[in-house]
Short mmCIF file of C-alpha atoms in Angstrom, two decimals:
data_model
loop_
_atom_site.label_atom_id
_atom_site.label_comp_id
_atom_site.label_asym_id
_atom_site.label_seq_id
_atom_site.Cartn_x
_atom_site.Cartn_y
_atom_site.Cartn_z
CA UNK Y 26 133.69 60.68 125.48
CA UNK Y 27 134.18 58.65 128.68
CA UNK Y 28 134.72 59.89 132.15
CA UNK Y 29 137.99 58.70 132.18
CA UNK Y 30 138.91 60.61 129.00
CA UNK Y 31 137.62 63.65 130.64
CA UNK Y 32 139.91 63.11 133.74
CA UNK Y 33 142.79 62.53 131.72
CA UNK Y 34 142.22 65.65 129.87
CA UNK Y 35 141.72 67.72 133.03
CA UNK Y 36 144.77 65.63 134.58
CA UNK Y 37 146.47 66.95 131.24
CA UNK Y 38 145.10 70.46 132.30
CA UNK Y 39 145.97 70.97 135.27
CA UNK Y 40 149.44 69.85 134.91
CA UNK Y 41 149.98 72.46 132.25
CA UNK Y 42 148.19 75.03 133.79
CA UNK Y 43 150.89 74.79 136.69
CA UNK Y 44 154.06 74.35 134.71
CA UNK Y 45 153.62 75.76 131.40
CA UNK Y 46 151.03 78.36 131.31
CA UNK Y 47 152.98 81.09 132.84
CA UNK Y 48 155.46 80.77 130.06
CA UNK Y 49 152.51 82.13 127.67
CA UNK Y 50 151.27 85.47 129.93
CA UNK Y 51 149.64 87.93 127.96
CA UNK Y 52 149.93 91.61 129.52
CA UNK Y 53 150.79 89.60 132.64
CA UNK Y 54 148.07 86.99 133.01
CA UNK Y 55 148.11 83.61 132.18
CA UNK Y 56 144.94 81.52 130.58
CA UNK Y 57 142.71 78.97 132.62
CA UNK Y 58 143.11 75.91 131.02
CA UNK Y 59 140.73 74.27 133.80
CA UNK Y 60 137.86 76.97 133.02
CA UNK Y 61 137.93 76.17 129.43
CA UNK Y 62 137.76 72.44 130.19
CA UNK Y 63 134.45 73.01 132.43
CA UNK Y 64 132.88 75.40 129.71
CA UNK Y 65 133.48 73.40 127.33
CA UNK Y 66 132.31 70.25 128.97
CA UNK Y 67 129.29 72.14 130.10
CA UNK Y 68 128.30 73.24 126.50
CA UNK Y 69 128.99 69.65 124.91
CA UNK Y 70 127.52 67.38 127.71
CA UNK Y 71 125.10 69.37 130.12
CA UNK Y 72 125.72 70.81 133.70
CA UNK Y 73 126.31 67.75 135.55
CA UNK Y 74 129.59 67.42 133.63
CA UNK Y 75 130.41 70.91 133.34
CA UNK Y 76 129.95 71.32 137.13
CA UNK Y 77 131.77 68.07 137.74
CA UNK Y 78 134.62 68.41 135.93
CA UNK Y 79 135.04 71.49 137.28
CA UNK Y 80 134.71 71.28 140.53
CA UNK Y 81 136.91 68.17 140.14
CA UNK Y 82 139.86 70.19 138.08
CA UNK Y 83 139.93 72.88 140.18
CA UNK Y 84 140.18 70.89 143.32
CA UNK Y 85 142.97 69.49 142.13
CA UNK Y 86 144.50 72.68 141.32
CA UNK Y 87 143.31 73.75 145.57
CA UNK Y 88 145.82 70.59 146.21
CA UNK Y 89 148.80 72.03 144.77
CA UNK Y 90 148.29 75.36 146.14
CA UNK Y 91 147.55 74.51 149.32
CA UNK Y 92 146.18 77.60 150.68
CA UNK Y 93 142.01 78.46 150.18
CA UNK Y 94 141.45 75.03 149.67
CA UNK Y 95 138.05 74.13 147.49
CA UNK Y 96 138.29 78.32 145.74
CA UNK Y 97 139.04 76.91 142.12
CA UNK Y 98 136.69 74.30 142.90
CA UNK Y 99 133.83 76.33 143.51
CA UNK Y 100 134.65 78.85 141.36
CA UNK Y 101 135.62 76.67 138.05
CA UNK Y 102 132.56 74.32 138.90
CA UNK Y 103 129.88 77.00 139.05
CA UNK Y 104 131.82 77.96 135.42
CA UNK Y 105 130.54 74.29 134.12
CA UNK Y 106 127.46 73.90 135.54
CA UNK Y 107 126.75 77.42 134.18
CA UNK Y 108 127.57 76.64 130.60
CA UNK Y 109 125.97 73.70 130.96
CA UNK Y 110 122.84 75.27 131.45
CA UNK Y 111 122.81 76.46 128.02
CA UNK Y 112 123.35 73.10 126.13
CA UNK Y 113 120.43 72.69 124.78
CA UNK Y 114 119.63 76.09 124.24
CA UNK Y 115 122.78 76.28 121.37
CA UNK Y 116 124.59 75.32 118.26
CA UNK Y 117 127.19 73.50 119.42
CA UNK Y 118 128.91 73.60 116.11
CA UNK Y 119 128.97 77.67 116.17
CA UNK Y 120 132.40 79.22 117.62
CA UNK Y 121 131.31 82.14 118.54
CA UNK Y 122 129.30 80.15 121.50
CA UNK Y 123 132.76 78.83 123.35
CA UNK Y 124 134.46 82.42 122.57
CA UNK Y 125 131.98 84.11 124.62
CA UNK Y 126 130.87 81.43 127.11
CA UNK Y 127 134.68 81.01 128.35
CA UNK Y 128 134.71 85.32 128.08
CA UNK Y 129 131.88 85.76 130.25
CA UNK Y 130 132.04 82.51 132.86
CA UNK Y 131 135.61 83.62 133.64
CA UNK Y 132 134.24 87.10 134.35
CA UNK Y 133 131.72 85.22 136.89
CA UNK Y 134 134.18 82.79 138.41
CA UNK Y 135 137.03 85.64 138.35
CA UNK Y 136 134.69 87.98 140.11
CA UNK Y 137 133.54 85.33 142.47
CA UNK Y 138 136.96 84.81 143.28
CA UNK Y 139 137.52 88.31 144.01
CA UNK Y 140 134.77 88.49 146.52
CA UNK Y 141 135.65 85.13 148.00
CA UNK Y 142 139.37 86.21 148.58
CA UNK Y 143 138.10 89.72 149.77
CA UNK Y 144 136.08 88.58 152.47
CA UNK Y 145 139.00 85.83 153.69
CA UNK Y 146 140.88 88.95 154.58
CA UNK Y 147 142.98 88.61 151.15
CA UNK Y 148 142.09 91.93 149.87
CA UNK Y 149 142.57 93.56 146.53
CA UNK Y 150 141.64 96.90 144.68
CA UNK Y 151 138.81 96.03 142.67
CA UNK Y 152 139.45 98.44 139.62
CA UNK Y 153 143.46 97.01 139.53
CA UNK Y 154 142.02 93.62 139.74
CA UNK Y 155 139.66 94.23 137.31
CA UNK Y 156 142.07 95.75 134.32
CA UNK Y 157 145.03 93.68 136.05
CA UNK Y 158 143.43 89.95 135.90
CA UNK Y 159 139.60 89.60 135.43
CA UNK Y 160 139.24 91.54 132.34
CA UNK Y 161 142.38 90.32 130.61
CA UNK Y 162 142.11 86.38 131.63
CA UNK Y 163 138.64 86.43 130.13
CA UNK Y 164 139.62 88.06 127.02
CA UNK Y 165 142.72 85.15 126.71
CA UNK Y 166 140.39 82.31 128.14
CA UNK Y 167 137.72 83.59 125.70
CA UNK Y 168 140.10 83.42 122.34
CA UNK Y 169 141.88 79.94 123.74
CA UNK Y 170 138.51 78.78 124.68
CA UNK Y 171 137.67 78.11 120.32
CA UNK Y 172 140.37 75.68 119.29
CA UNK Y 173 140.13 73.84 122.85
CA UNK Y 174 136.13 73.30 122.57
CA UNK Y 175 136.79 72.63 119.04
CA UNK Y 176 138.96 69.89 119.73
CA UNK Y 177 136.98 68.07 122.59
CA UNK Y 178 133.65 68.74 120.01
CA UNK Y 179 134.92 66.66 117.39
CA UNK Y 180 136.87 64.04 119.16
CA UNK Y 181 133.89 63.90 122.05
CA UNK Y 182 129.94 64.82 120.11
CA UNK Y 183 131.53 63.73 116.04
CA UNK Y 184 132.65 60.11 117.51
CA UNK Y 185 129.33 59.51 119.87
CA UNK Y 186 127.03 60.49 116.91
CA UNK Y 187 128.72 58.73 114.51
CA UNK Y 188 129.24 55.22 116.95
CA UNK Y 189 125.01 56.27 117.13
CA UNK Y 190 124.56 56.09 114.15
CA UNK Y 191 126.52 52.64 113.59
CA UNK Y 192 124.46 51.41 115.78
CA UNK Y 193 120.98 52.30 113.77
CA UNK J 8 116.04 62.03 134.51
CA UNK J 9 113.60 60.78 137.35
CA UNK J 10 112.47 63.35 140.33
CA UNK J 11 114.26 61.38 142.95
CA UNK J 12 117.83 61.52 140.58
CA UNK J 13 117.57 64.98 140.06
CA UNK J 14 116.62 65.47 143.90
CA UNK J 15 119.52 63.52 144.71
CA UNK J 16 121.23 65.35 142.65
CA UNK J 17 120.49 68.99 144.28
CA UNK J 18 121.09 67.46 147.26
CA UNK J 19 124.40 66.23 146.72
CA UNK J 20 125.61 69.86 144.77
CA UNK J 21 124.38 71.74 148.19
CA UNK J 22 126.20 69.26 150.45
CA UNK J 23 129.20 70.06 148.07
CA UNK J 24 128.64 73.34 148.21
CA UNK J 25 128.90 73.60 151.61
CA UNK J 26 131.82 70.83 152.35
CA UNK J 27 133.65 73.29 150.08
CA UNK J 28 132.77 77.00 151.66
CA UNK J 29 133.37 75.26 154.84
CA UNK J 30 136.70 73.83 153.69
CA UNK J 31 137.51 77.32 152.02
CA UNK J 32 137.07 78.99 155.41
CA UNK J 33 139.71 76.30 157.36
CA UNK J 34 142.17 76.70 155.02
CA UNK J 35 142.34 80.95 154.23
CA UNK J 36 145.51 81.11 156.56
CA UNK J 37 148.96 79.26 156.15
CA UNK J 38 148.76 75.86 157.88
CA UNK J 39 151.93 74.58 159.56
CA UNK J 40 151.18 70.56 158.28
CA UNK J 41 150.10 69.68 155.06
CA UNK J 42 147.21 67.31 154.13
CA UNK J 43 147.75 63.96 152.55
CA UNK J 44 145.91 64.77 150.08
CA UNK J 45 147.99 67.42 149.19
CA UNK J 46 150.99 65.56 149.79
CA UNK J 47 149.84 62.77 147.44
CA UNK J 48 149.25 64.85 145.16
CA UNK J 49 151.85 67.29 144.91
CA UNK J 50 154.29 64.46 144.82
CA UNK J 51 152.60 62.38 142.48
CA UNK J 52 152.20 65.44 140.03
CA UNK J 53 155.94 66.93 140.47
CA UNK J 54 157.74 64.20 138.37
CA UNK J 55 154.92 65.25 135.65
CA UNK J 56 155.38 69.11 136.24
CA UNK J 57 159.36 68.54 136.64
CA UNK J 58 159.34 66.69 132.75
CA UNK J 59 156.46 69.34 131.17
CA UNK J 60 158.74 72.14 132.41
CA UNK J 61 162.21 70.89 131.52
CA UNK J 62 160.77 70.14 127.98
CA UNK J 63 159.80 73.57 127.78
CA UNK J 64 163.02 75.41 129.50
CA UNK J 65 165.21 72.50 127.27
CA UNK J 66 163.03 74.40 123.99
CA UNK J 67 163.94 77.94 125.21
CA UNK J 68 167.51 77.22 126.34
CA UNK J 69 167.92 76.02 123.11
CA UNK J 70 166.42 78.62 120.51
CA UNK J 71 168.08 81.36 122.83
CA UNK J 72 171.26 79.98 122.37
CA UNK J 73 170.87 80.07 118.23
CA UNK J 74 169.80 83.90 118.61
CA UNK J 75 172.77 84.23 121.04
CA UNK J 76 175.17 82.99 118.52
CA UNK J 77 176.12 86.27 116.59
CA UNK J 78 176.30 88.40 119.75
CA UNK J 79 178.67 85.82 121.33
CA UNK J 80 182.02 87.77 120.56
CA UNK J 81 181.07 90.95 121.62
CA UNK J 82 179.31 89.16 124.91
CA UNK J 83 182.82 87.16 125.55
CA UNK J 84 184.84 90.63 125.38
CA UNK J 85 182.62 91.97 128.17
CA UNK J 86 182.23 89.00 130.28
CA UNK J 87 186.37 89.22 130.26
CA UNK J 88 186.64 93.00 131.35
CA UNK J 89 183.69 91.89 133.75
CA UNK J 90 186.05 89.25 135.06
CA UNK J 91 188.93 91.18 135.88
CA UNK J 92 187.16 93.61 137.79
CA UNK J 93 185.58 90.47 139.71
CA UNK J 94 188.59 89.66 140.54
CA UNK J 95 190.18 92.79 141.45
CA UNK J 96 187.19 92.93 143.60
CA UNK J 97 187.56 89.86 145.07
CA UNK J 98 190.83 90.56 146.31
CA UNK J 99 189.53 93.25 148.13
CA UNK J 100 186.82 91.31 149.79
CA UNK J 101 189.40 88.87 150.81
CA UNK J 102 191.24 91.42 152.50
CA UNK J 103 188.30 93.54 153.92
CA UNK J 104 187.27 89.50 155.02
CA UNK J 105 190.73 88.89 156.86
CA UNK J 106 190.36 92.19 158.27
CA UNK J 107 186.95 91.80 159.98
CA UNK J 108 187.36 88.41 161.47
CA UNK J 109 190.40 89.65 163.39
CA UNK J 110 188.53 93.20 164.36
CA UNK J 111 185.73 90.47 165.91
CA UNK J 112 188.09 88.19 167.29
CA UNK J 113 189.66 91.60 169.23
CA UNK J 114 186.24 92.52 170.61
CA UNK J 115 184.81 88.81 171.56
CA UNK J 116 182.15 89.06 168.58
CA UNK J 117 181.61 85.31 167.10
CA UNK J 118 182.59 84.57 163.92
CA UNK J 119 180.13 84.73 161.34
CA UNK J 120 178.77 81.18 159.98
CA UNK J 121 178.27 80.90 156.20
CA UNK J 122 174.95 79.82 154.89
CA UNK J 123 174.38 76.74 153.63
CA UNK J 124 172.62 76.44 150.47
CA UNK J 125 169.83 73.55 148.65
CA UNK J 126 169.97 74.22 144.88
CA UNK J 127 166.33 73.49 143.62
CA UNK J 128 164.53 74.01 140.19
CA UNK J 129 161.66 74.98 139.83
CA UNK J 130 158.90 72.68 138.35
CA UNK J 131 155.41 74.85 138.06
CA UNK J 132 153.91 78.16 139.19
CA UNK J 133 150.48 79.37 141.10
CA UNK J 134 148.06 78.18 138.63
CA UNK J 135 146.41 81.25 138.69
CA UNK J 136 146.43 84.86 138.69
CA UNK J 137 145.67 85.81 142.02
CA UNK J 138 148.76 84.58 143.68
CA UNK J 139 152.77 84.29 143.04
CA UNK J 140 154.13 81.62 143.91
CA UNK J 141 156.69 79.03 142.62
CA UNK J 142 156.67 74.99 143.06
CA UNK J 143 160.33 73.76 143.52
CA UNK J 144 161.53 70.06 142.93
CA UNK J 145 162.95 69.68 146.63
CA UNK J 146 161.01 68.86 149.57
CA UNK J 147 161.16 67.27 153.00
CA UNK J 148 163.07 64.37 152.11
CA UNK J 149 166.17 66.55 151.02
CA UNK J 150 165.84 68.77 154.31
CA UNK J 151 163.93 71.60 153.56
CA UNK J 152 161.67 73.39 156.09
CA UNK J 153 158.60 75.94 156.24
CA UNK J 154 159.86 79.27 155.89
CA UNK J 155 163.38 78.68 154.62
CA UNK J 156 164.11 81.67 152.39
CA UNK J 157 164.87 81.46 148.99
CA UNK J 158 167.03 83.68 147.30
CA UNK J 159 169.08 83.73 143.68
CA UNK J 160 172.53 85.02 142.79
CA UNK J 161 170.76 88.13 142.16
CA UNK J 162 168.90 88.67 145.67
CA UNK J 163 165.66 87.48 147.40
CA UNK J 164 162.85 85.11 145.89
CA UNK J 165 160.92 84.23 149.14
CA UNK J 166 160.56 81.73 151.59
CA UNK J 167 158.97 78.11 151.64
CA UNK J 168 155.53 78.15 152.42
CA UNK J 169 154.16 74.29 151.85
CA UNK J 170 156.51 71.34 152.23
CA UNK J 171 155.78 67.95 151.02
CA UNK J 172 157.79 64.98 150.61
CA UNK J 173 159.70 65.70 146.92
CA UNK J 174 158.47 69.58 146.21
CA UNK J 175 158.41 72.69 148.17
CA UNK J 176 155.88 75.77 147.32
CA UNK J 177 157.96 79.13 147.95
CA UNK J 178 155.86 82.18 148.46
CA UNK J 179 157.29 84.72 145.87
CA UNK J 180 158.46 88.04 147.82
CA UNK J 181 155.76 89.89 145.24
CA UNK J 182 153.14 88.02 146.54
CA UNK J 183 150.13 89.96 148.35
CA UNK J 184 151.01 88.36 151.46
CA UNK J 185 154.35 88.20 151.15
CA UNK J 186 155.78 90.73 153.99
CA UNK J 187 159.99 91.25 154.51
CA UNK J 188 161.63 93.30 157.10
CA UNK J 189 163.82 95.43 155.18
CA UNK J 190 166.60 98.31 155.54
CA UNK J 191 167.39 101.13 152.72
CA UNK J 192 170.99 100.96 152.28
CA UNK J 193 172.65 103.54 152.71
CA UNK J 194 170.66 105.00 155.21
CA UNK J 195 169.82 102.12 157.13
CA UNK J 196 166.09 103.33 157.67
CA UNK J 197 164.42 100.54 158.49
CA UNK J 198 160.96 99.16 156.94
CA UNK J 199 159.00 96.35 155.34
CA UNK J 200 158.85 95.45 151.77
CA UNK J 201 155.12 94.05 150.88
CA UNK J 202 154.06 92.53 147.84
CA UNK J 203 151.46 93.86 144.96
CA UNK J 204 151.28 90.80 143.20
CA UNK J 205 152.57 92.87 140.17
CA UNK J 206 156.37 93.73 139.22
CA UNK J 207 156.48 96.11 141.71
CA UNK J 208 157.62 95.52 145.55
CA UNK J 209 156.07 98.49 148.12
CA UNK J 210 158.46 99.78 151.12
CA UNK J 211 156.70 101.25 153.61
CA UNK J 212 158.99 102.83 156.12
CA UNK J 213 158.91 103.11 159.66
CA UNK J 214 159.41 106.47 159.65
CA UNK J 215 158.46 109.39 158.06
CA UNK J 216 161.55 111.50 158.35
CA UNK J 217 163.67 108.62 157.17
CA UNK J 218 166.07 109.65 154.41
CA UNK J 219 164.96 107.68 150.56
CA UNK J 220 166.84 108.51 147.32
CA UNK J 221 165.59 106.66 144.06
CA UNK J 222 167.98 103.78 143.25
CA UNK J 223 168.99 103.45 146.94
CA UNK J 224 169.24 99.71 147.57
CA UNK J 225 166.56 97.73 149.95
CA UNK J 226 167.94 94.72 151.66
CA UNK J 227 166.81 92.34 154.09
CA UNK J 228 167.35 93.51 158.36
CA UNK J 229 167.46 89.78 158.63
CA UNK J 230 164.31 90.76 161.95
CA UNK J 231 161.34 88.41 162.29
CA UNK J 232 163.83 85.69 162.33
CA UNK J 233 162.79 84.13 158.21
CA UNK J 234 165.26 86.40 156.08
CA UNK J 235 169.03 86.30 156.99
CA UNK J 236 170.50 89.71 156.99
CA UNK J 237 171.72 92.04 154.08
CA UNK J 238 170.11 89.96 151.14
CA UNK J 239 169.38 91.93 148.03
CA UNK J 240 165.60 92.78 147.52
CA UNK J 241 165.59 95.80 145.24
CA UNK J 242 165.80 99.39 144.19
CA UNK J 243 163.61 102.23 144.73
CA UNK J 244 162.23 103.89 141.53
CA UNK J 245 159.60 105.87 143.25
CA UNK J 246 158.73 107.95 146.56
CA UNK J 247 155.27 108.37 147.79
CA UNK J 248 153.93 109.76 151.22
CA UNK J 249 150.36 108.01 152.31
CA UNK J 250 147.86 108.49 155.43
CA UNK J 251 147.89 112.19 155.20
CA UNK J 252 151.88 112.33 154.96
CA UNK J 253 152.21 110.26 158.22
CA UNK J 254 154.38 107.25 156.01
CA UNK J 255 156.73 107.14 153.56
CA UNK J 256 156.51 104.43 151.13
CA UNK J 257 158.45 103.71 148.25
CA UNK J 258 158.14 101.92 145.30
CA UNK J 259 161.08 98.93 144.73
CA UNK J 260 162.06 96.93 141.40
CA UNK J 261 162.80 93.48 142.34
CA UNK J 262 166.50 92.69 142.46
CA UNK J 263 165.12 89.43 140.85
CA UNK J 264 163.14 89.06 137.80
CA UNK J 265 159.88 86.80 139.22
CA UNK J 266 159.04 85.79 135.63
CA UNK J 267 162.32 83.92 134.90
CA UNK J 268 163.25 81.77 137.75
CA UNK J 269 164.13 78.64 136.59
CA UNK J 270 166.92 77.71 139.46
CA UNK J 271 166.88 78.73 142.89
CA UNK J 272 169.01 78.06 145.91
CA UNK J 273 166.95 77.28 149.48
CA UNK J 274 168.54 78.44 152.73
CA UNK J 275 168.96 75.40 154.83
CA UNK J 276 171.10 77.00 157.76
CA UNK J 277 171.78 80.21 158.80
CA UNK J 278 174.43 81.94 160.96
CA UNK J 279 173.05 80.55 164.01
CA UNK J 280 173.16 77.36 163.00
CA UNK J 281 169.74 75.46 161.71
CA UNK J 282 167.31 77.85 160.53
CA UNK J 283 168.13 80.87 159.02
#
């Protein structure tokens, strides 16, 4: 998978993430499409893709909000670079790996959000936040998180192996 | 990967890391000017959002309207008895109208300007969960200003936060730092209605003795100079006292629903002529 595949895809994403995800809310929270792109990246190809395309998504999605500028950034690229720490530690072919890598890094990068908006002056009640939008967007980024890693796995690792092995 | 790579590496991510905290820290309050960055790219990506959306609204609009179908008849009988009333009750207004402007003409009051209004759709949402607010296809080029409110048929929706060129972010009135100066009606205690990011508005009132009933009606006291005047916000549904009694606050359901907004209409000039 090129580079400029994966910033199509997180073009893709973060257009979608601002227009269309709020029409799927789940018990009032909407999925991160941009947090499953960077786990999934991470797991596939390694942290310096995770944590780039993260970092890169999410800055995109600073632009259009234009208030706490570089948040999703940091928060969505520590998500890849995290996941990508565990590449070569898994089977990239089980999906149970994506279900709970996108479950727990959104816990992280939802939690480091918290903190980061708390000390800004932006201040929320930690147990609402918690059972308001950390816990559920993890859940929903953790079940959305299979068919989307699925999807970049075979079209990304399946093609790159197999072009390898044209090549022997 | 060689030492000095992965060197360069770490010291690129720490440089990055700290370009970003430092950027995070600038940017925590509302600026007044956008960046072009964030110009560019709001206004590249609102032709994109404006499309992804109106596919999607085009999709709803039209399964709705197959459910709708058998319920139209009974629908079409009440939207007629609902139309009479109107009407009887526009009469009225006329009259009360009529009435008014020659009661201020009597006592040297000036007459009361109309607002004008922008119709805008709206093209995206906060892409996340932390805030609420709403991306709108209109921007500088069709006149419209930082902290223009924003309101529906049905009441208030907020006021413009971030202007670009060709879209407009409006700061949802259930936003966290959304904050409205607001009077219960009919009372006329005064207050301000806060957002929880959550369906529910909180009125906190001025003062403690001031007289709440559930289902009273909050609207805006058009003070602090955003809001114009006597714009629907929403009803109380519950009464609360906090800090050891000393203020009443009051729980309000959104004359609008937050969820739904696919039109809006942006206040371009108020009474007084320019901004509302």
């Amino acid at each position: 998978m090129t580079n400029w595949t994966v910033g199509a895809l997180l073009l893709a994403g973060v257009i979608f993430q601002s227009s269309l995800m709020d029409k799927i809310t789940v018990f009032g929270v909407m999925p991160d499409l941009v947090t499953i792109l960077a786990v999934s990246f991470g797991l596939i190809f390694g942290p310096v893709r995770g944590a780039a395309a993260g970092a890169v998504g999410g800055m995109l999605l600073d632009l259009l909000l234009g208030r706490f500028l570089g948040l999703h950034a940091l928060t969505r690229g520590l998500a890849g670079y995290v996941a990508g720490l565990a590449e070569p530690r898994i089977w990239k072919d089980n999906l149970a790996v994506p279900a709970f890598a996108c479950f727990f890094l959104t816990l992280l990068s939802e939690l480091l959000v918290y903190v980061l908006l708390s000390v800004s002056g932006r201040g929320f009640d930690l147990i609402a936040a918690w059972r308001g939008i950390i816990l559920p967007s993890a859940v929903y980024n953790g079940l959305l998180g299979v068919p989307i890693y699925r999807l970049i796995f075979w079209q990304g690792v399946q093609k790159t192996y197999s072009y390898r092995a044209d090549r022997k | 990967m060689s030492d000095f790579l992965r060197d360069k590496l770490k010291v690129s991510a720490v440089v990055a890391l700290m370009a970003i905290l430092l950027l995070l820290a600038a940017t925590r309050h509302e600026r007044v000017r956008v960046t072009l960055a964030e110009g560019l790219m709001s206004d590249a990506l609102g032709p994109l959002q404006s499309l992804a959306s109106g596919i999607v609204q085009g999709g709803r609009r039209l399964t709705g309207s197959i459910i709708e179908l058998r319920h139209l008849r009974g629908e079409n009988l009440e939207l007629k008895a609902q139309l009479e009333s109107r009407l009887r009750l526009e009469a009225n207004l006329s009259e009360l109208r009529a009435e008014n402007e020659r009661l201020r003409a009597l006592i040297g009051l000036p007459r009361e300007r109309e607002f004008s209004y922008l119709p805008a759709r709206v093209i995206g949402r906060s892409p996340d969960n932390w805030f609420s607010t709403v991306i709108l296809d209109r921007g500088r080029a069709q006149g419209v200003d930082r902290d223009m409110a924003v309101v529906t048929e049905r009441g208030l929706v907020g006021r413009v936060s971030k202007v670009t060129e060709r879209t407009a972010v409006v700061l949802l009135a259930n936003d966290r730092d959304s904050g409205v100066g607001a009077v219960v009606q009919p009372s006329r205690d005064a207050g301000v209605v806060t957002g929880q990011n959550g369906p529910e508005l909180r009125l906190q009132l001025f003062s403690r003795d001031a007289r709440l009933g559930l289902d009273d009606q909050v609207v805006t006291s058009g003070l602090g100079g955003v809001f114009p005047k006597g714009i629907p916000i929403g009803r109380v549904t519950a009464i609360d006292r906090e800090d050891y009694g000393l203020l009443k606050v009051a729980s309000v359901t959104p004359a609008v629903d937050f969820d739904r907004l696919e039109w809006v209409l942006i206040i371009t000039s108020g009474p007084h002529g320019g901004q509302p």
